[in-house]
XYZ file of C-alpha atoms in Angstrom:
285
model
C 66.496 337.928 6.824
C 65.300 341.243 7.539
C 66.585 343.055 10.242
C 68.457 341.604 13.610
C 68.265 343.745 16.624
C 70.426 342.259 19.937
C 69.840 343.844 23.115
C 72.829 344.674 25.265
C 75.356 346.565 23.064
C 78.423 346.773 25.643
C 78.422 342.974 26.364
C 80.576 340.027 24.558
C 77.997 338.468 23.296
C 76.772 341.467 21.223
C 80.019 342.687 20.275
C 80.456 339.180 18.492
C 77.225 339.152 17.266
C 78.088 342.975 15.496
C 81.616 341.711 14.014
C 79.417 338.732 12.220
C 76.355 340.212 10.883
C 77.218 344.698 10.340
C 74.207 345.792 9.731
C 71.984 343.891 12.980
C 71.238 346.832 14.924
C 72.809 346.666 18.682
C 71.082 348.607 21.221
C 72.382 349.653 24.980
C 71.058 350.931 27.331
C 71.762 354.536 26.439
C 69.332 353.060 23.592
C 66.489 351.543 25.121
C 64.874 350.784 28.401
C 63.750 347.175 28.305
C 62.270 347.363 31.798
C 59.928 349.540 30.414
C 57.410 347.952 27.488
C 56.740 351.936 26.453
C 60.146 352.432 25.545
C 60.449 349.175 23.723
C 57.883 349.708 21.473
C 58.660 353.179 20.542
C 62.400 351.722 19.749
C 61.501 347.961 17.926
C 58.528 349.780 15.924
C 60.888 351.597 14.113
C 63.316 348.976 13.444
C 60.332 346.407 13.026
C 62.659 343.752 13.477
C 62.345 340.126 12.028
C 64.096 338.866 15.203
C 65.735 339.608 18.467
C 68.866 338.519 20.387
C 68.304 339.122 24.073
C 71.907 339.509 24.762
C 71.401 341.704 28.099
C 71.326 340.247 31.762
C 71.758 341.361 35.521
C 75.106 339.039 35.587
C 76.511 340.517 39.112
C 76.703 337.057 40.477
C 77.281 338.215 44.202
C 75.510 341.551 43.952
C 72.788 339.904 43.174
C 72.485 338.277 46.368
C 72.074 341.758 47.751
C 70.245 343.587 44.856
C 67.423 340.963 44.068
C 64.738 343.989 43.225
C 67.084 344.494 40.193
C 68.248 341.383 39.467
C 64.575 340.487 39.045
C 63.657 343.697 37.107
C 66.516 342.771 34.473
C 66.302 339.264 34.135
C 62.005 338.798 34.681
C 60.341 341.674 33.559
C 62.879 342.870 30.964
C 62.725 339.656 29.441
C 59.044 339.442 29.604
C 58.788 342.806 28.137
C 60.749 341.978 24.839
C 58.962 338.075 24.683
C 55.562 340.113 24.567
C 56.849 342.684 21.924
C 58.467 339.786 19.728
C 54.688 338.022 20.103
C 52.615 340.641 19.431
C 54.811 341.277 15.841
C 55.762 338.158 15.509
C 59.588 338.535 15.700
C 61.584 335.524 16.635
C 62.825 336.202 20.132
C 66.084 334.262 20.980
C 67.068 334.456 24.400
C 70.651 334.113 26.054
C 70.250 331.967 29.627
C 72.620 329.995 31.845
C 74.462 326.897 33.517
C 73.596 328.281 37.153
C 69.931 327.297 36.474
C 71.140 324.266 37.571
C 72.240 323.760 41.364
C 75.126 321.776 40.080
C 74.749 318.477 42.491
C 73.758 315.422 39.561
C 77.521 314.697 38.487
C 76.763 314.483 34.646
C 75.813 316.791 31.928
C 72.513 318.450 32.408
C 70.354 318.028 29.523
C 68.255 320.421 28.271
C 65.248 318.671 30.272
C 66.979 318.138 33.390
C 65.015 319.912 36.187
C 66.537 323.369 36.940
C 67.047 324.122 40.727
C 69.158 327.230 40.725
C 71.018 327.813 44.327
C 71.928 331.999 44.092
C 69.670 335.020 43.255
C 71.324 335.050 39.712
C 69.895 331.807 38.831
C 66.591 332.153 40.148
C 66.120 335.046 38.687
C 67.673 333.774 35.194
C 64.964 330.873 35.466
C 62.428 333.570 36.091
C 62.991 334.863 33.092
C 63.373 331.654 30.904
C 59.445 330.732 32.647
C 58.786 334.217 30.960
C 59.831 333.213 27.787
C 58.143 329.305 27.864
C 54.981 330.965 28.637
C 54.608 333.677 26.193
C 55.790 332.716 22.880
C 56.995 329.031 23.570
C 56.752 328.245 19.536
C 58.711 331.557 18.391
C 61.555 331.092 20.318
C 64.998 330.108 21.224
C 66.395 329.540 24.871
C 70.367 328.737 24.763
C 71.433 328.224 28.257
C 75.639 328.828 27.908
C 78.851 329.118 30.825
C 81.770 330.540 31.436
C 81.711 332.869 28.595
C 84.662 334.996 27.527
C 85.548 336.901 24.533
C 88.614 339.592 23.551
C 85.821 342.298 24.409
C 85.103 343.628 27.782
C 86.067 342.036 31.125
C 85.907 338.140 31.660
C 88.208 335.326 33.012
C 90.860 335.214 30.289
C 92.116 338.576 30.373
C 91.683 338.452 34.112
C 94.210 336.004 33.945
C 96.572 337.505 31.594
C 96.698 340.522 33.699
C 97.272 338.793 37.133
C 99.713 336.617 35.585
C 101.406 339.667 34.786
C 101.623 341.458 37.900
C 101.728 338.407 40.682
C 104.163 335.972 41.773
C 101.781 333.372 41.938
C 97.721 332.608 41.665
C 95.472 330.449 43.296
C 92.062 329.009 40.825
C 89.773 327.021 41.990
C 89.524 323.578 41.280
C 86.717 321.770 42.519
C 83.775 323.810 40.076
C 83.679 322.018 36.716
C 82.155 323.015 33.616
C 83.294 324.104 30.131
C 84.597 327.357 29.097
C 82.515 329.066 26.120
C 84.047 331.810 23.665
C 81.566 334.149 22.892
C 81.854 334.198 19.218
C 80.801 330.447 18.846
C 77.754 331.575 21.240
C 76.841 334.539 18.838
C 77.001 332.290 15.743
C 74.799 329.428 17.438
C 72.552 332.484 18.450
C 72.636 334.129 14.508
C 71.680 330.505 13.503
C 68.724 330.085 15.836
C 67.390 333.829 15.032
C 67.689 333.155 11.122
C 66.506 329.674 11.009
C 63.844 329.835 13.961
C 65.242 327.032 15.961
C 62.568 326.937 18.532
C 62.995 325.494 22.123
C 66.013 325.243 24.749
C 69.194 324.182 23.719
C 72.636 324.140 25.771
C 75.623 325.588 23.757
C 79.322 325.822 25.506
C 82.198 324.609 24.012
C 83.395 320.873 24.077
C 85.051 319.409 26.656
C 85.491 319.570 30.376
C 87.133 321.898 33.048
C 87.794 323.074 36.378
C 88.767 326.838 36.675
C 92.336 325.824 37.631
C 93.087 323.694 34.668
C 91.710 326.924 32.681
C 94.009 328.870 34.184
C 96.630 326.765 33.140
C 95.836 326.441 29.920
C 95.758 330.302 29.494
C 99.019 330.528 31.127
C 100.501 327.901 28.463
C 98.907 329.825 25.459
C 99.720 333.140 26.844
C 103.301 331.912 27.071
C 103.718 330.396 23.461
C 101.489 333.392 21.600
C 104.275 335.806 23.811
C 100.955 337.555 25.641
C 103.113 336.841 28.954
C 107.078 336.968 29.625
C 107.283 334.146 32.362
C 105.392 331.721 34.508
C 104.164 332.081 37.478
C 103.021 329.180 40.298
C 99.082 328.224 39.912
C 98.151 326.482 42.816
C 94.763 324.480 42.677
C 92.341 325.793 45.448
C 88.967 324.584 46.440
C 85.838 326.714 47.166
C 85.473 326.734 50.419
C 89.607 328.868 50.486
C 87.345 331.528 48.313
C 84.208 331.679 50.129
C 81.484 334.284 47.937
C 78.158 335.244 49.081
C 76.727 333.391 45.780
C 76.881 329.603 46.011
C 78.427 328.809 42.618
C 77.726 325.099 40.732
C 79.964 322.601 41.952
C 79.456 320.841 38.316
C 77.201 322.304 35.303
C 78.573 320.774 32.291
C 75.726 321.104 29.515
C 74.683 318.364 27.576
C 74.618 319.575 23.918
C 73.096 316.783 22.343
C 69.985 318.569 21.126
C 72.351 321.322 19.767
C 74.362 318.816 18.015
C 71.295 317.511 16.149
C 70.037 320.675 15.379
C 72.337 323.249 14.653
C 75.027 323.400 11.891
C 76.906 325.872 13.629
C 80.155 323.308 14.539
C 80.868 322.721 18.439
C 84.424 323.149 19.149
C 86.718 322.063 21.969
C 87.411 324.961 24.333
C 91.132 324.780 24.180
C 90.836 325.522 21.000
C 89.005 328.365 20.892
C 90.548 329.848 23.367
C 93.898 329.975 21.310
C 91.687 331.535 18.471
C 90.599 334.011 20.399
C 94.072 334.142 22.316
C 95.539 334.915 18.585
C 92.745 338.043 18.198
C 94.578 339.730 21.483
C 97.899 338.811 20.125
C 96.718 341.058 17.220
């Protein structure tokens, strides 16, 4: 395909996107202003791109709460601003959404029809923007709604770990929010396979299997110990929400039913314990 632009240059997503396809253009926001449609037009006419990856996103989940004006402006109009472009010159537009659509109360995987309620600012303001894209160019496009993403780039859960595992005598992780972990490189290929072969509609992608944060942690704590990323262990004592109180309201469970992906996609789903001890081994390098 011609050329691959993805939006949000500093995030995970992007930064795996750039390590699999070199020459798809990644643009910051030092780069482009995609809350204003001026600016994106000046910078996408140039590069006249076949399709986009909208890897950007107001992802403060608290300051959100607080901020809505530019939680909105990020996560609406932004999005609305590159759906329009990607119409009017007919560039698939694949855009990256999330589990906290969903308010997290049906006790089963949601499926990619499963009517989204979100509880916080974040995810109203992420469905705001996937009504964006289902109303402008709902047969050009690709929704993948992902969680708990984490990569060996920038800050995330993992290395949060790692490093408190480090420095404290013990931790305390949540363990009454379930869901399943996602490493960002299996996101960016199921995103490089939508853009390329125009799989249109909303899919779910996350890695297989099932978690609470605590048995996460744990599972870092076990890999960091046998790839020699930590020295010793330290107590990780299973907390529940309401010890760790946020101004968000987080999902209680928002496992995503990949079904759809499954049928569609030929980018494998893998179980999350195993990715994470591939991308484990990359920090090890």
């Amino acid at each position: 395909m011609s050329q691959l632009v993805v939006i949000g240059k500093s995030g995970q997503l992007a930064w795996e996107v750039a390590r699999l396809v070199p020459d798809a253009v990644c643009l910051g926001r030092d780069d482009i202003d995609i809350t204003s449609a001026e600016s994106i037009a000046d910078k996408l006419g140039v590069l006249a791109p076949a399709a986009v990856i909208n890897a950007s996103a107001y992802t403060a989940v608290d300051k959100a709460e607080s901020d809505e004006a530019n939680a909105y402006l990020l996560n609406q109009t932004a999005v609305a601003n590159l759906a329009n472009y990607c119409k009017a010159h007919k560039a698939f537009f694949v855009h990256v959404s999330t589990d906290y659509v969903f308010n997290g109360e049906k006790g089963s995987p949601y499926t990619v029809d499963d009517t989204i309620a979100p509880q916080g600012m974040y995810g109203k303001t992420k469905a705001a923007g996937e009504a964006e894209v289902k109303s402008i160019l709902p047969e050009h496009s690709a929704i993948i709604r992902t969680s708990w993403v984490y990569s060996a780039h920038g800050n995330n859960f993992v290395k949060t770990m790692l490093r408190l595992m480090a420095e404290k005598p013990q931790l305390g992780v949540i363990d009454d929010q379930l869901g399943s972990p996602t490493w960002a490189k299996g996101l960016a290929q199921a995103c490089i396979e939508a853009a390329t072969q125009q799989h249109t509609g909303v899919f779910h992608w996350s890695d297989e299997g099932v978690c609470s944060w605590y048995d996460f942690a744990v599972a870092i704590q076990q890999l960091g110990l046998e790839k020699g990323l930590l020295s010793q262990a330290v107590p990780i004592n299973p907390i529940p929400s309401s010890a760790y109180p946020t101004p968000a309201k987080r999902p209680h469970y928002s496992v995503l039913d990949k079904t759809l992906s499954r049928e569609t996609y030929t980018t494998p789903l893998i179980h999350w314990r195993e990715q994470l001890s591939a991308m484990m081994d990359e920090l090890v390098k």
